[in-house]
mmCIF file of C-alpha atoms in Angstrom:
data_model
loop_
_atom_site.group_PDB
_atom_site.id
_atom_site.type_symbol
_atom_site.label_atom_id
_atom_site.label_comp_id
_atom_site.label_asym_id
_atom_site.label_seq_id
_atom_site.Cartn_x
_atom_site.Cartn_y
_atom_site.Cartn_z
ATOM 1 C CA MET A 1 100.486 106.893 82.403
ATOM 2 C CA THR A 2 103.173 105.158 84.401
ATOM 3 C CA ASP A 3 106.773 104.522 83.167
ATOM 4 C CA ASN A 4 106.483 100.553 84.375
ATOM 5 C CA SER A 5 110.403 100.627 84.700
ATOM 6 C CA ALA A 6 109.674 102.848 87.803
ATOM 7 C CA LEU A 7 107.201 100.304 89.597
ATOM 8 C CA ASP A 8 108.608 98.249 92.202
ATOM 9 C CA PRO A 9 109.698 94.760 90.572
ATOM 10 C CA GLU A 10 106.949 92.519 92.497
ATOM 11 C CA ASP A 11 104.379 95.188 90.861
ATOM 12 C CA ARG A 12 105.796 94.811 87.367
ATOM 13 C CA LYS A 13 105.630 90.840 87.985
ATOM 14 C CA ILE A 14 102.036 91.093 88.662
ATOM 15 C CA VAL A 15 101.127 93.154 85.630
ATOM 16 C CA THR A 16 103.133 90.876 83.276
ATOM 17 C CA LEU A 17 101.348 87.861 84.954
ATOM 18 C CA ALA A 18 97.884 89.625 84.562
ATOM 19 C CA ARG A 19 99.057 90.319 80.700
ATOM 20 C CA SER A 20 99.969 86.769 80.019
ATOM 21 C CA ALA A 21 96.623 85.422 81.382
ATOM 22 C CA ARG A 22 94.565 87.542 79.159
ATOM 23 C CA ALA A 23 96.587 86.787 76.086
ATOM 24 C CA ARG A 24 96.921 83.013 77.168
ATOM 25 C CA ASN A 25 93.391 82.375 77.537
ATOM 26 C CA GLY A 26 92.074 84.807 74.921
ATOM 27 C CA VAL A 27 89.778 86.616 77.539
ATOM 28 C CA PRO A 28 88.562 90.223 77.782
ATOM 29 C CA GLU A 29 91.024 90.822 81.051
ATOM 30 C CA GLY A 30 93.774 89.450 82.814
ATOM 31 C CA ALA A 31 94.467 90.065 86.596
ATOM 32 C CA ALA A 32 97.312 88.973 89.379
ATOM 33 C CA VAL A 33 97.120 89.676 92.890
ATOM 34 C CA ARG A 34 99.899 89.397 95.561
ATOM 35 C CA ASP A 35 98.960 88.226 98.937
ATOM 36 C CA GLU A 36 100.855 88.898 102.299
ATOM 37 C CA THR A 37 103.216 86.339 101.832
ATOM 38 C CA GLY A 38 104.135 87.226 98.290
ATOM 39 C CA ARG A 39 102.369 84.340 96.713
ATOM 40 C CA THR A 40 100.525 85.527 93.260
ATOM 41 C CA TYR A 41 97.191 84.352 91.961
ATOM 42 C CA VAL A 42 96.705 84.816 88.392
ATOM 43 C CA ALA A 43 93.314 84.657 86.450
ATOM 44 C CA GLY A 44 91.315 85.679 83.602
ATOM 45 C CA THR A 45 87.563 86.502 82.970
ATOM 46 C CA VAL A 46 85.041 83.877 83.628
ATOM 47 C CA GLU A 47 81.936 84.034 81.349
ATOM 48 C CA LEU A 48 79.791 80.886 81.704
ATOM 49 C CA ALA A 49 76.257 80.746 81.291
ATOM 50 C CA SER A 50 75.812 80.314 84.977
ATOM 51 C CA LEU A 51 78.883 82.370 86.349
ATOM 52 C CA LYS A 52 80.299 85.227 85.441
ATOM 53 C CA LEU A 53 83.475 86.991 87.115
ATOM 54 C CA SER A 54 85.601 89.667 86.099
ATOM 55 C CA ALA A 55 89.543 88.472 85.961
ATOM 56 C CA LEU A 56 90.229 90.601 89.137
ATOM 57 C CA GLN A 57 87.378 88.875 91.063
ATOM 58 C CA THR A 58 88.331 85.646 89.840
ATOM 59 C CA ALA A 59 92.131 86.409 90.979
ATOM 60 C CA VAL A 60 90.843 87.443 94.479
ATOM 61 C CA ALA A 61 88.705 84.430 94.763
ATOM 62 C CA MET A 62 91.485 82.070 94.078
ATOM 63 C CA ALA A 63 93.777 83.669 96.777
ATOM 64 C CA VAL A 64 90.925 83.282 99.031
ATOM 65 C CA ALA A 65 90.397 79.553 98.289
ATOM 66 C CA SER A 66 94.157 79.065 98.602
ATOM 67 C CA GLY A 67 94.175 80.489 102.322
ATOM 68 C CA ALA A 68 95.247 84.058 101.637
ATOM 69 C CA LYS A 69 94.772 86.424 104.626
ATOM 70 C CA SER A 70 95.527 89.704 102.955
ATOM 71 C CA LEU A 71 96.793 91.276 99.853
ATOM 72 C CA GLU A 72 99.615 93.493 99.191
ATOM 73 C CA ALA A 73 98.454 94.252 95.706
ATOM 74 C CA ALA A 74 96.727 94.059 92.689
ATOM 75 C CA ALA A 75 96.904 94.330 89.005
ATOM 76 C CA VAL A 76 94.301 94.094 85.924
ATOM 77 C CA VAL A 77 95.085 94.137 82.142
ATOM 78 C CA THR A 78 91.849 95.643 80.476
ATOM 79 C CA GLU A 79 90.674 97.749 77.714
ATOM 80 C CA ALA A 80 88.578 99.607 80.591
ATOM 81 C CA GLU A 81 89.855 102.770 81.601
ATOM 82 C CA SER A 82 89.639 102.094 85.277
ATOM 83 C CA ALA A 83 89.050 99.025 87.441
ATOM 84 C CA SER A 84 85.219 98.897 88.285
ATOM 85 C CA GLU A 85 83.580 99.536 91.654
ATOM 86 C CA GLN A 86 83.104 95.546 91.880
ATOM 87 C CA ASP A 87 86.658 94.719 91.508
ATOM 88 C CA ARG A 88 88.070 97.341 93.714
ATOM 89 C CA ALA A 89 85.524 95.951 96.232
ATOM 90 C CA ALA A 90 86.757 92.407 95.921
ATOM 91 C CA VAL A 91 89.981 93.552 96.486
ATOM 92 C CA ARG A 92 89.108 95.888 99.452
ATOM 93 C CA ASP A 93 87.198 92.655 100.821
ATOM 94 C CA LEU A 94 90.539 90.817 101.325
ATOM 95 C CA GLY A 95 92.951 93.482 101.305
ATOM 96 C CA GLY A 96 91.793 96.482 103.024
ATOM 97 C CA PRO A 97 90.968 99.953 101.559
ATOM 98 C CA ARG A 98 94.605 100.851 100.847
ATOM 99 C CA THR A 99 95.661 97.930 98.656
ATOM 100 C CA PRO A 100 96.638 99.498 95.417
ATOM 101 C CA VAL A 101 95.412 98.333 92.207
ATOM 102 C CA LEU A 102 97.357 98.900 89.194
ATOM 103 C CA VAL A 103 95.472 99.104 85.629
ATOM 104 C CA ALA A 104 97.070 98.577 82.905
ATOM 105 C CA GLY A 105 96.204 98.381 78.986
ATOM 106 C CA VAL A 106 96.528 95.873 76.860
ATOM 107 C CA ASP A 107 99.983 96.565 76.025
ATOM 108 C CA GLY A 108 100.805 96.090 79.462
ATOM 109 C CA ILE A 109 101.613 99.959 80.149
ATOM 110 C CA VAL A 110 100.319 100.853 83.550
ATOM 111 C CA ARG A 111 97.448 103.819 83.139
ATOM 112 C CA GLU A 112 96.863 104.160 86.806
ATOM 113 C CA THR A 113 97.301 103.227 90.103
ATOM 114 C CA VAL A 114 94.008 103.540 92.578
ATOM 115 C CA THR A 115 93.327 102.027 95.545
ATOM 116 C CA ALA A 116 90.570 99.432 96.590
ATOM 117 C CA GLY A 117 89.124 101.903 99.252
#
């Protein structure tokens, strides 16, 4: 576990945004990513009959659709122990293998930070 007060303020912000998206939308996961210009993209899990995306995949897709060229960081709030390989691959595709992915529990406390790589 990570003491959230020790996080960079911008990283703390994306964790808070991810937690808010999860709570507001009543979905299993919330995520937020920060692009190379500092803009943030926030999303929740998408579960339709014809389309299923994790919150992190949706946030990355929103960043791409908005013209982001790279990612500085990503955060996901989830009950899962870690970020899935598919989620890390989505972050890696846009941000590169060294992009940090903060994984927080539903309480918003960061449990681990992994790289997308």
